[in-house]
Short mmCIF file of C-alpha atoms and ligand atoms in Angstrom, two decimals:
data_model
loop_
_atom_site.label_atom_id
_atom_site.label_comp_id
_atom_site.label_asym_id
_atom_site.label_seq_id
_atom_site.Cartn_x
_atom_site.Cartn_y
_atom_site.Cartn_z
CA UNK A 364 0.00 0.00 0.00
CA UNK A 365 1.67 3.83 -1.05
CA UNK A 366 2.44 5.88 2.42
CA UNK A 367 -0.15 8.41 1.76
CA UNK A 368 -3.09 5.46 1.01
CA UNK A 369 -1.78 4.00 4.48
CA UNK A 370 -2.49 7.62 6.10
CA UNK A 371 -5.96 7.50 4.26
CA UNK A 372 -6.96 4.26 6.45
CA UNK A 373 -5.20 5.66 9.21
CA UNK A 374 -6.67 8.88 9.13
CA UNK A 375 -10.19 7.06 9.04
CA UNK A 376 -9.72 4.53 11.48
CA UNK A 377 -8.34 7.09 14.26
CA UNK A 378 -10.26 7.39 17.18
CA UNK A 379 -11.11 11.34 16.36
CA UNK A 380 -9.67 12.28 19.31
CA UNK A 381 -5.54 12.99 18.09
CA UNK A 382 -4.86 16.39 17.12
CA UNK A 383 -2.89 15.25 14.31
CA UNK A 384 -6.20 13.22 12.71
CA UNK A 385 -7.34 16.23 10.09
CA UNK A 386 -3.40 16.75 9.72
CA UNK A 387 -3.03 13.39 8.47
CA UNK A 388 -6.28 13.55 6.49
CA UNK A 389 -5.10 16.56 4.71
CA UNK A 390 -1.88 14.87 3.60
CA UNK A 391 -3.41 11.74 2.52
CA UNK A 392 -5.75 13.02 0.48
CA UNK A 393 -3.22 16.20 -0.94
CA UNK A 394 -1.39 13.11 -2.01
CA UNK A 395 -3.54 11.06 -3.28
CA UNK A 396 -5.05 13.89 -5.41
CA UNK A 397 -1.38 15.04 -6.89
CA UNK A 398 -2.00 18.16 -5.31
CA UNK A 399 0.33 20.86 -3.60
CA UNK A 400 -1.63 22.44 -0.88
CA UNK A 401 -4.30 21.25 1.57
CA UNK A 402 -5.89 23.00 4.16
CA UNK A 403 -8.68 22.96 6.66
CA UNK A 404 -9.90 26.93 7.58
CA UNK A 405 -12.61 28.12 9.80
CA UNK A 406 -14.60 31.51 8.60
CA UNK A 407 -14.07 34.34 11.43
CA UNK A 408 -15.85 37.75 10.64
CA UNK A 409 -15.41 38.09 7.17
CA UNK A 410 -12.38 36.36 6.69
CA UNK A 411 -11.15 32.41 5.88
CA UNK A 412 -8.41 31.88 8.56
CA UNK A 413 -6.29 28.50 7.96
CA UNK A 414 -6.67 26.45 10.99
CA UNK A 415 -4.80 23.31 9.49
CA UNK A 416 -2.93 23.14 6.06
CA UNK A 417 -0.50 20.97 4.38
CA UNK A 418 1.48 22.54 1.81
CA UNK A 419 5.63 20.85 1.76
CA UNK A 420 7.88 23.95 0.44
CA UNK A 421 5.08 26.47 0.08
CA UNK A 422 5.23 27.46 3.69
CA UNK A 423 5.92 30.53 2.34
CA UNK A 424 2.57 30.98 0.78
CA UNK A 425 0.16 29.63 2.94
CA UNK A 426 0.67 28.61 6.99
CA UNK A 427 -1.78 28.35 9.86
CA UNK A 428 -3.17 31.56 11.55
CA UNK A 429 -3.01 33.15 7.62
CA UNK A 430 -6.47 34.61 6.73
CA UNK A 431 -7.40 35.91 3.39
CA UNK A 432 -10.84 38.19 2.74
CA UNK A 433 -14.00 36.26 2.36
CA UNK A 434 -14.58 38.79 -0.53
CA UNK A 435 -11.28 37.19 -2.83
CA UNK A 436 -11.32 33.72 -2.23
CA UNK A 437 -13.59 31.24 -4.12
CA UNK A 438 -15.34 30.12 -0.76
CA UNK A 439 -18.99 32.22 -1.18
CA UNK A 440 -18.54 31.48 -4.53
CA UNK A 441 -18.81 27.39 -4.17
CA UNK A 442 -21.21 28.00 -0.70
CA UNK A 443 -23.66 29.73 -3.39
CA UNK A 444 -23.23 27.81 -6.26
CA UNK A 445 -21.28 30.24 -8.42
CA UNK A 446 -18.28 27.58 -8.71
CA UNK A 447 -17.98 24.00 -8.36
CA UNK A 448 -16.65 22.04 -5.81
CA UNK A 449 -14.65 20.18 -7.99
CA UNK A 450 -12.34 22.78 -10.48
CA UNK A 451 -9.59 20.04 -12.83
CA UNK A 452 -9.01 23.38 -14.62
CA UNK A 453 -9.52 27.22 -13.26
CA UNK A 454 -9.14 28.40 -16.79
CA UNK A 455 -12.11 26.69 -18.30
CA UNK A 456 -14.30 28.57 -15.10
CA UNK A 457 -14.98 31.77 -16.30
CA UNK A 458 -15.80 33.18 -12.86
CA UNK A 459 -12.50 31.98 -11.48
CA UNK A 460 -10.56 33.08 -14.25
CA UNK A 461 -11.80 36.84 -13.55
CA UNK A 462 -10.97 36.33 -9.66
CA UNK A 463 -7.45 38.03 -9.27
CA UNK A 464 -6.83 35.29 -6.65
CA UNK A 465 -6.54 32.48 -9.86
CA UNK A 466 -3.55 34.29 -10.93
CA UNK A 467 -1.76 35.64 -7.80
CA UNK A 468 -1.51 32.25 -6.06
CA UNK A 469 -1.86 30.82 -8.66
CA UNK A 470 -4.58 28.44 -8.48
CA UNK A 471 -4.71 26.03 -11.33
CA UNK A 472 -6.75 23.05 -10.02
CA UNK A 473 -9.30 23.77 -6.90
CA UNK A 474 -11.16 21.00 -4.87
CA UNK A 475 -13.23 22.74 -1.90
CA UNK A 476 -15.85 20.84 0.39
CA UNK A 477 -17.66 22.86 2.34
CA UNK A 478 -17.32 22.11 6.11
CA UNK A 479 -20.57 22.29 8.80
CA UNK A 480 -20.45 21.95 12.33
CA UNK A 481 -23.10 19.04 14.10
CA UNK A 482 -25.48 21.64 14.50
CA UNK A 483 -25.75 22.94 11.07
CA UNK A 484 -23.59 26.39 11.37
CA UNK A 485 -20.96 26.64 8.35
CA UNK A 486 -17.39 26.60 9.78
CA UNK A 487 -15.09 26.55 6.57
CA UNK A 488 -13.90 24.93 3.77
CA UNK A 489 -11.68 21.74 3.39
CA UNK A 490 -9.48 22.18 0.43
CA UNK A 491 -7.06 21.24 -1.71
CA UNK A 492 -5.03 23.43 -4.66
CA UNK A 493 -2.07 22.92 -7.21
CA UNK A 494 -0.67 25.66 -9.40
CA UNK A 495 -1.37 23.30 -12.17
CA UNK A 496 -4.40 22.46 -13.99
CA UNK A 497 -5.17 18.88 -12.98
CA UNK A 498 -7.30 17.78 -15.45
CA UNK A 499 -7.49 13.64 -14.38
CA UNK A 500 -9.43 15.18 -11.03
CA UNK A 501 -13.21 13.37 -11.36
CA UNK A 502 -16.31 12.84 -9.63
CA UNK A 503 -14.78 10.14 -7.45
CA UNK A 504 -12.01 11.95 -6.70
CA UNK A 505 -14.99 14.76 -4.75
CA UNK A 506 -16.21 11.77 -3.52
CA UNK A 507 -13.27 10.62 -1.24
CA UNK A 508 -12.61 14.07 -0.83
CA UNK A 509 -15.96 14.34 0.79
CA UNK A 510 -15.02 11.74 2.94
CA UNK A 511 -12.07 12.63 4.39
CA UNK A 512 -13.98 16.17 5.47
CA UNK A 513 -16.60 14.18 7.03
CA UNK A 514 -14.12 13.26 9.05
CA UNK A 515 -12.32 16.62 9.80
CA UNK A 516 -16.14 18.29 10.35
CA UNK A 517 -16.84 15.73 12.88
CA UNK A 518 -13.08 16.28 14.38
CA UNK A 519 -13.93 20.29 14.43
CA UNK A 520 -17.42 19.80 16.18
CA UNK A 521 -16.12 17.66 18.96
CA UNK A 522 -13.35 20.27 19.61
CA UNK A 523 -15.59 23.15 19.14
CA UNK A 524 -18.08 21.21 21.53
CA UNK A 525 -15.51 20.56 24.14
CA UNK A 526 -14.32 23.93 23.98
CA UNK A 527 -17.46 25.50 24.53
CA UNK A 528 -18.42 23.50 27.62
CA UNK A 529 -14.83 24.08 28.86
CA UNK A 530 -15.44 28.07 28.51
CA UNK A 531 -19.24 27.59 29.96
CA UNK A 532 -17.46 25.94 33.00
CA UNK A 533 -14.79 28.44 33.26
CA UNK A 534 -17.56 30.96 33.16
CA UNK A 535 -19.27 29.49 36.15
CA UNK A 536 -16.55 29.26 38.29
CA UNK A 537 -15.35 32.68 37.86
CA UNK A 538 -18.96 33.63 38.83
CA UNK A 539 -18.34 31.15 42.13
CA UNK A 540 -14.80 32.75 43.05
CA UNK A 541 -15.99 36.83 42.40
CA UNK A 542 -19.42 35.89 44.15
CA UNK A 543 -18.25 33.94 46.64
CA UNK A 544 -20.46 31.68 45.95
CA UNK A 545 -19.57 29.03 48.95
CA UNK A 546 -19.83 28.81 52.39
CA UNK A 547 -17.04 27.56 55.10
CA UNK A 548 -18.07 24.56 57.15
CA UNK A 549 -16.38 24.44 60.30
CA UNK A 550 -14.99 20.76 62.12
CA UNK A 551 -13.75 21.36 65.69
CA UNK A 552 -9.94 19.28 65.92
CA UNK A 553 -9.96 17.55 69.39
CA UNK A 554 -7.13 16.92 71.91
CA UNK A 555 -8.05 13.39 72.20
CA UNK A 556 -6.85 12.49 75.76
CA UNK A 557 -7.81 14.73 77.75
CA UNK A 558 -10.89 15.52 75.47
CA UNK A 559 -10.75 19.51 73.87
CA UNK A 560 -11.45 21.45 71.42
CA UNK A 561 -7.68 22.61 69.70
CA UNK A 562 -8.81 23.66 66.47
CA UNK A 563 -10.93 24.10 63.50
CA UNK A 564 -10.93 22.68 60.16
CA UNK A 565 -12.29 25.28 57.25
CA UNK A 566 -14.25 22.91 54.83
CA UNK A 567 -15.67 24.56 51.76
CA UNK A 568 -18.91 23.90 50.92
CA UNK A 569 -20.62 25.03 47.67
CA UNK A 570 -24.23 25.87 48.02
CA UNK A 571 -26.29 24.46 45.17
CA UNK A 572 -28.36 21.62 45.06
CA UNK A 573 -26.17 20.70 42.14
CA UNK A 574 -25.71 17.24 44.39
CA UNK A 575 -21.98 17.94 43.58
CA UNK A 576 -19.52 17.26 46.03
CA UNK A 577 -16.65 19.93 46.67
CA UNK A 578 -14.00 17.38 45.21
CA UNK A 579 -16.09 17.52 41.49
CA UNK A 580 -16.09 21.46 42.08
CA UNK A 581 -12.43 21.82 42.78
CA UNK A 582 -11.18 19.45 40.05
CA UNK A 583 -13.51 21.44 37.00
CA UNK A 584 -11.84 24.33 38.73
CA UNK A 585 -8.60 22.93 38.33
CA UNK A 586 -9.38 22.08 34.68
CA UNK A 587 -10.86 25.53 33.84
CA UNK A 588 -7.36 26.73 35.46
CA UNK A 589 -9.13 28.44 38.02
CA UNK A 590 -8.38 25.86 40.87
CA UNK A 591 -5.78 27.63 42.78
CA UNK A 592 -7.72 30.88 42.58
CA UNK A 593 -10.48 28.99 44.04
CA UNK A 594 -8.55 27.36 46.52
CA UNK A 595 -7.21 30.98 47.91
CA UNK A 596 -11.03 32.28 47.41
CA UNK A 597 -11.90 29.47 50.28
CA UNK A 598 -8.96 30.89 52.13
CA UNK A 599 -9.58 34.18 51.85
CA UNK A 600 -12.62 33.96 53.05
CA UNK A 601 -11.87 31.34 56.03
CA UNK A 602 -9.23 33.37 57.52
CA UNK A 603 -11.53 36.11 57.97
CA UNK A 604 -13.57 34.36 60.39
CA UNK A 605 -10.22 33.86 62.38
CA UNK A 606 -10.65 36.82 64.79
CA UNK A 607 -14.41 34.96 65.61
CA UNK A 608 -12.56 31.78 66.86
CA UNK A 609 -11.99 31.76 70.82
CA UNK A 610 -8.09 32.57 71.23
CA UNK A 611 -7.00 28.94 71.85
CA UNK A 612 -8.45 27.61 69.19
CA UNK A 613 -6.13 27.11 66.02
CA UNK A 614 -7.97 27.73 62.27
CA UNK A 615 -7.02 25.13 59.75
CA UNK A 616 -7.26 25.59 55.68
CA UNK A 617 -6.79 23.07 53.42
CA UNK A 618 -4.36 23.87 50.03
CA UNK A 619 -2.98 21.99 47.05
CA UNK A 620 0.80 22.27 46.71
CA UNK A 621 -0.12 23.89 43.42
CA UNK A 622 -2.25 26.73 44.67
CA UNK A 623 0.09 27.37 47.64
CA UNK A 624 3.35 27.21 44.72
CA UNK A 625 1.16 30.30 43.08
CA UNK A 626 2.38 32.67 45.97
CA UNK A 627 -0.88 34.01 46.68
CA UNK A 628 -1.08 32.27 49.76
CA UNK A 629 1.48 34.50 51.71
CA UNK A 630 0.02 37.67 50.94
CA UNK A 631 -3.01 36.78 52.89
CA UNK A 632 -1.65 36.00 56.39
CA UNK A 633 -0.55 39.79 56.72
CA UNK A 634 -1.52 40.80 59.89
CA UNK A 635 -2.84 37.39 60.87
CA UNK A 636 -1.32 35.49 63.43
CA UNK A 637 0.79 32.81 62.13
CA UNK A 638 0.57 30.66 64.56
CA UNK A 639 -2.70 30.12 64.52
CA UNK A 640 -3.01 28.91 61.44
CA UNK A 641 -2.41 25.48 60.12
CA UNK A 642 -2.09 24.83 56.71
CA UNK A 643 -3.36 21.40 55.41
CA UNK A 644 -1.48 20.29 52.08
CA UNK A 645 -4.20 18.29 50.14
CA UNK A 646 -1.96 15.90 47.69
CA UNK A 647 -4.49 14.65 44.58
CA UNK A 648 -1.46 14.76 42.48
CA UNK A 649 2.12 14.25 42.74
CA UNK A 650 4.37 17.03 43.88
CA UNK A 651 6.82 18.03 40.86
CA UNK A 652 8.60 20.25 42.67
CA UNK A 653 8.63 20.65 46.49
CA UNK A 654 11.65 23.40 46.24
CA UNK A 655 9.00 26.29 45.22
CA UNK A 656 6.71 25.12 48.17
CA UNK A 657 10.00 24.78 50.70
CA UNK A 658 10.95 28.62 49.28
CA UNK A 659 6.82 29.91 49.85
CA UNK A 660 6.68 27.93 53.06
CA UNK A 661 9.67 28.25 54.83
CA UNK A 662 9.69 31.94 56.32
CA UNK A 663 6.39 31.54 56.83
CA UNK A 664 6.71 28.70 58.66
CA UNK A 665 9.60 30.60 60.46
CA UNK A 666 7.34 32.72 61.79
CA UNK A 667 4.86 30.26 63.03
CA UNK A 668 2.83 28.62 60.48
CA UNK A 669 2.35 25.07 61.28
CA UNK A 670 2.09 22.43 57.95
CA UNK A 671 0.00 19.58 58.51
CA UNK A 672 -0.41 16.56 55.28
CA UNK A 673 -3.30 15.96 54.91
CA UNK A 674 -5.05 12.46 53.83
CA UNK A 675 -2.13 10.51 54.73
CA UNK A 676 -2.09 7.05 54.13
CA UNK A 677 -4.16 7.64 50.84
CA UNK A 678 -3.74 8.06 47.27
CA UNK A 679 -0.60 10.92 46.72
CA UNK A 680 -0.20 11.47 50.18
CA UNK A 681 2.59 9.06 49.72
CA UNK A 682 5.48 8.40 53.00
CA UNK A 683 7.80 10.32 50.56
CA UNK A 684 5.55 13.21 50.68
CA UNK A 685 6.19 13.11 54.19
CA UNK A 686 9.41 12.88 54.27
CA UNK A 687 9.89 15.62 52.09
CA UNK A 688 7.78 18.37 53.69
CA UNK A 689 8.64 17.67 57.16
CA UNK A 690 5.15 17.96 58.42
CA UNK A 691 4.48 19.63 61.92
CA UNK A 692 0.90 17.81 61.86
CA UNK A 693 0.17 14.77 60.18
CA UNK A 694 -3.60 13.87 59.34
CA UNK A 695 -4.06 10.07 59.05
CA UNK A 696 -6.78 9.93 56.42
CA UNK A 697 -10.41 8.79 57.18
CA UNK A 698 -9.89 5.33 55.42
CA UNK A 699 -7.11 4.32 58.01
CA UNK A 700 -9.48 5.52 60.85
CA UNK A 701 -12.31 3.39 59.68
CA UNK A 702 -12.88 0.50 61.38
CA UNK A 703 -9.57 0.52 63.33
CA UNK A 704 -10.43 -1.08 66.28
CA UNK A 705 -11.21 -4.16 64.39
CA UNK A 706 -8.69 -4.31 61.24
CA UNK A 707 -5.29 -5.19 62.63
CA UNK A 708 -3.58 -3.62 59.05
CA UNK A 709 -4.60 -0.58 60.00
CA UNK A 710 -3.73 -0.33 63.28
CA UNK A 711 -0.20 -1.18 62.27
CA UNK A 712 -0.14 0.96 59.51
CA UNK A 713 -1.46 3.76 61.84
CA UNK A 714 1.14 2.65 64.67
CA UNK A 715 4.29 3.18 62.07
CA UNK A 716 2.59 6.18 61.37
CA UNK A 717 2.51 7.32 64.95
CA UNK A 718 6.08 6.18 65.93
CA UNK A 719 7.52 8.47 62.31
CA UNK A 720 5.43 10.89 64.21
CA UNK A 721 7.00 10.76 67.27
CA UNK A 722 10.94 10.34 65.90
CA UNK A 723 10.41 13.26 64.05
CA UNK A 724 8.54 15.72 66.07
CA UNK A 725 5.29 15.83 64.28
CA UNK A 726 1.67 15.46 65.82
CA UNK A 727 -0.62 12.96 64.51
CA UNK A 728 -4.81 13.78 63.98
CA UNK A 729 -6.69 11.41 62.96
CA UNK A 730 -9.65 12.34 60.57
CA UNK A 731 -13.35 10.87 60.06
CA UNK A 732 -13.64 9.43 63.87
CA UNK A 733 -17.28 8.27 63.77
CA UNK A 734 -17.65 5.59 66.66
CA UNK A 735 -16.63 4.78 69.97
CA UNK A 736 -14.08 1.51 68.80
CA UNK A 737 -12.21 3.55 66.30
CA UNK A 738 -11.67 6.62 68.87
CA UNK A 739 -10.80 4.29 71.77
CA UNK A 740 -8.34 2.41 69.54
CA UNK A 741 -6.53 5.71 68.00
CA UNK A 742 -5.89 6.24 71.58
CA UNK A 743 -5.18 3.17 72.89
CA UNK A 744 -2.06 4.06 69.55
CA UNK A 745 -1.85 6.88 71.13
CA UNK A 746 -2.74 9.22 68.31
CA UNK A 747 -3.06 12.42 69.63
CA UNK A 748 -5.64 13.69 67.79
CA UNK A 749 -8.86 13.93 66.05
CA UNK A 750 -11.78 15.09 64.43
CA UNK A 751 -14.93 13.23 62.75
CA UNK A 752 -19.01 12.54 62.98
CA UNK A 753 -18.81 11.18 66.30
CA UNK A 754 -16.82 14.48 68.28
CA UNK A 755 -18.79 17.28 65.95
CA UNK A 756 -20.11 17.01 62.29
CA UNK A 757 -18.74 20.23 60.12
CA UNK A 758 -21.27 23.15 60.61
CA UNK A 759 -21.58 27.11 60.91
CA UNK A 760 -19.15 28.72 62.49
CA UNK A 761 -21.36 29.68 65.10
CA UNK A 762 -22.43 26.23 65.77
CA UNK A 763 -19.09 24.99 65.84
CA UNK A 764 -18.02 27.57 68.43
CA UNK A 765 -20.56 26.80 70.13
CA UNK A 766 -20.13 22.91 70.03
CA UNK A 767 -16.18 23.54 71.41
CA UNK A 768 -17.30 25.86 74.23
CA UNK A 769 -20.06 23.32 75.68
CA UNK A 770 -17.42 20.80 75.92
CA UNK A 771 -14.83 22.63 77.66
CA UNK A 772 -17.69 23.73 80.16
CA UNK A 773 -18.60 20.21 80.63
CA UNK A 774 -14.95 19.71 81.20
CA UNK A 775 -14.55 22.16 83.19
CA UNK A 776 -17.39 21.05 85.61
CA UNK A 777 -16.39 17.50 86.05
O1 G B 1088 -9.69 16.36 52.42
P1 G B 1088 -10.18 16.35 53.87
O2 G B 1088 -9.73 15.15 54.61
O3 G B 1088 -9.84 17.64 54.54
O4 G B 1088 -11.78 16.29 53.74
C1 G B 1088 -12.58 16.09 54.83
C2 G B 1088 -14.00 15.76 54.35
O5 G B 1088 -14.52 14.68 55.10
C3 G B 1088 -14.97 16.89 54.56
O6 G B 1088 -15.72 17.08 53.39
C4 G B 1088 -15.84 16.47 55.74
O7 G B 1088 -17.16 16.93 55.62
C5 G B 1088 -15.78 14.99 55.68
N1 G B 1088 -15.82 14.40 57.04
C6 G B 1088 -15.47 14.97 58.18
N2 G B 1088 -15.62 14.12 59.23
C7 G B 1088 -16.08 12.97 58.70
C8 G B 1088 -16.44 11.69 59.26
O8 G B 1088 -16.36 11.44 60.46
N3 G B 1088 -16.87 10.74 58.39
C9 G B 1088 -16.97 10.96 57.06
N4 G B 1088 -17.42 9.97 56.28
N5 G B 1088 -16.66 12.15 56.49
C10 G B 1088 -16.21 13.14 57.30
MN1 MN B 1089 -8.19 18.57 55.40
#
C-alpha cells in the first residue's frame, strides 16, 4: 500500500480524538489527489483563517493563523453555487478566471468541500489546490474528498463542543470565586486524651443543590485553570472568620501544593497570626517540585505557620511526601481511621505512622472518627488527635463555636 493510502486508512480509522487526525487527512488526500496544498480553515468575521494546512515547500505561501478576505477567495462562490466544488481546470471557469486570486496564487486546479459543524452552522472549507491544472481530477475523486472532510467536520465539532463547555465551565466558576459563591463549614480538631477542642478545620462547601460534592467542584476548577484561585477564594474567606474563633483555638485551611506554589497564599496571612493557622497540604497529584513550596513555606513557617499533610495514608499522600515536607501535623486519612479497632492492618499501619510521628517531632490527627471503637483504639495508639461525625459534624461557624465551648464547660465542671 503507497504511504499516503496507508495515512488514508489511518486517518479514518483514528479514534477522532488525536490532534494530528485532520493533519493526516489533509496529507493523505493532498497526495492522493497530486495536489500541492491542503488545508482545513474556519470563517471568522469576514475572513477564511487556515486552521490546518499541508502545503511541503510552500510554507511561504500559505501557513496556519493566515487569513485571506471572504470577498477574494472562491469560498462564497462554491457555498452559493457560483463555482464548483470540484475545479480540474480554473481556466475553463470563467468566474475563477476573472478572480485576481486564480492568478496571484496561482490556483490552477481547486477541490473545496464545504465544512458544517453538528449543528448545522458553516465553519469553513476543506481544500485542496495545485498551481497546475489537474485535469485527471473526477467525480470520485470529490467523492473521497468528501469523505475525508466528514471526518475533519466531525473532528472540528467535537473540539468546538468541548471547547465550549470548557469556557461555559470556566464561566461558572469565575462567577463562584468573584461571588463567593460558597460557604465555610467548620470541624472542631480535638485533643483526644484529655478531650478539647484545639482547632478548626475550614471545609468549603458550595451551596447548590447541584448534588456535587466539593472534590467535582475543585477538580472542573482545576481544569478551567481556576483551581488555585479557588482554593485561595476558600482561604480568603476562612481566615476572615479567624478573629471569631476563641483565642486557643487554632484555624485550619486546606491547600494543594499547586495553589500554595502560586504565591498568593502569603500575601493573605498579613496581619494574621501565624501561629494560629495550620495549613493542610491536600496531595491529589504528585508534587513536581517541592523546592517552590520549601521557598513559599519556609519563612512563613519561620514565623509560626504550622504544615500539617493531609489524607495521609491515601492516594498521593505518599510516606515520601512526608518525608519531604517535614510535616508539623500529620492527618491520618479517614480510610485508616475506619474501622480501626477491628482491622489489625490498620492499626499497624497507623502505629508506624505514629512512631515516624514521634521520631520526628510531628503530631498525629486522625480524621473521620465516627464511633466509639475507632476513637478508643486511635488512643489506645496513642494518636493524639482527632476530628470526625462522632466528636462534631462540620457546621456554621457559630455552631461549631458553640459545640467547642459546651465541651470545655462540661470539662470544666467534672
Ligand atoms: O480532604 P479532607 O480530609 O480535609 O476532607 C474532609 C471531608 O470529610 C470533609 O468534606 C468532611 O465533611 C468529611 N468528614 C469529616 N468528618 C467525617 C467523618 O467522620 N466521616 C466521614 N465519612 N466524612 C467526614
Ligand atoms: Mn483537610
Amino acid at each position: 500500500m503507497p504511504e499516503h493510502a496507508r495515512k488514508m486508512v489511518k486517518a479514518l480509522t483514528s479514534s477522532g480524538t488525536s490532534g494530528d487526525l485532520v493533519q493526516d487527512a489533509l496529507e493523505a488526500i493532498r497526495k492522493h489527489l497530486g495536489m500541492d496544498v491542503a488545508y482545513l480553515s474556519e470563517f471568522v468575521n469576514g475572513r477564511s483563517v487556515f486552521r490546518r494546512v499541508d502545503a511541503p515547500g510552500l510554507e511561504h505561501l500559505i501557513k496556519v493563523g493566515d487569513s485571506q478576505s471572504l470577498e477574494d477567495v472562491y469560498c462564497n462562490h462554491i457555498l452559493e453555487g457560483r463555482l464548483p466544488q470540484l475545479i480540474p481546470n480554473t481556466a475553463k471557469e470563467p468566474l475563477a478566471r476573472t478572480m485576481p486570486i486564480t492568478d496571484a496564487v496561482p490556483i490552477g486546479s481547486h477541490v473545496s468541500i464545504p465544512i458544517r459543524l453538528a449543528d448545522g452552522t458553516p465553519y469553513g472549507m476543506f481544500c485542496c489546490l495545485s498551481p497546475k491544472p489537474n485535469e485527471t481530477l473526477n467525480d470520485r475523486d470529490l467523492q473521497t474528498m468528501q469523505m475525508f472532510a466528514d471526518i475533519a467536520a466531525r473532528h472540528v465539532s467535537d473540539e468546538q463542543a468541548a471547547k465550549t463547555a470548557k469556557e461555559r465551565t470556566a464561566e461558572r466558576i469565575r462567577r463562584v470565586i468573584d461571588e463567593q459563591a460558597f460557604r465555610i463549614a467548620y470541624q472542631p480538631i480535638w485533643n483526644l486524651d484529655p478531650l478539647r477542642p484545639v482547632g478548626m478545620e475550614a471545609l468549603c462547601r458550595f451551596d447548590e443543590n447541584s448534588g456535587q460534592t466539593p472534590d467535582v467542584r475543585f477538580r472542573e476548577a482545576d481544569e478551567a485553570g481556576l483551581g488555585a484561585e479557588l482554593e485561595m477564594a476558600v482561604i480568603r474567606k476562612a481566615l476572615e472568620d479567624l478573629a471569631s474563633l476563641p483565642e486557643e483555638i487554632y484555624l485550619s485551611v486546606n491547600a494543594s501544593p499547586g495553589a500554595i506554589a502560586g504565591g498568593k497564599f502569603a500575601g493573605m496571612l498579613e496581619s494574621l497570626p501565624p501561629k494560629r493557622i495550620v495549613l493542610e497540604i491536600t496531595e491529589h497529584a504528585r508534587v513536581e517540585d517541592y523546592r517552590t513550596l520549601d521557598r513559599v513555606l519556609a519563612p512563613l513557617r519561620a514565623c509560626g505557620l504550622r504544615v500539617a499533610v493531609d489524607d495521609a495514608g491515601a492516594g498521593y499522600a505518599s510516606l515520601q511526601h512526608i518525608v519531604q515536607l517535614r510535616p508539623d501535623i500529620i492527618k491520618l486519612d479517614m480510610t485508616l481511621t475506619r474501622d480501626i479497632d477491628g482491622d489489625r492492618a490498620r492499626r499497624s499501619l497507623a502505629a508506624a505512622l505514629i512512631f515516624f510521628a514521634a521520631e520526628t517531632g510531628a503530631r498525629i490527627i486522625a480524621e473521620g472518627i465516627e464511633t466509639e471503637g475507632e476513637l478508643e483504639a486511635l488512643m489506645a495508639l496513642g494518636v493524639a488527635g482527632g476530628q470526625g461525625y462522632l466528636l462534631g459534624r462540620p457546621a456554621p461557624l457559630a455552631e461549631a463555636i458553640e459545640l467547642c465551648a459546651a465541651e470545655t464547660g462540661r470539662q470544666a465542671r467534672a
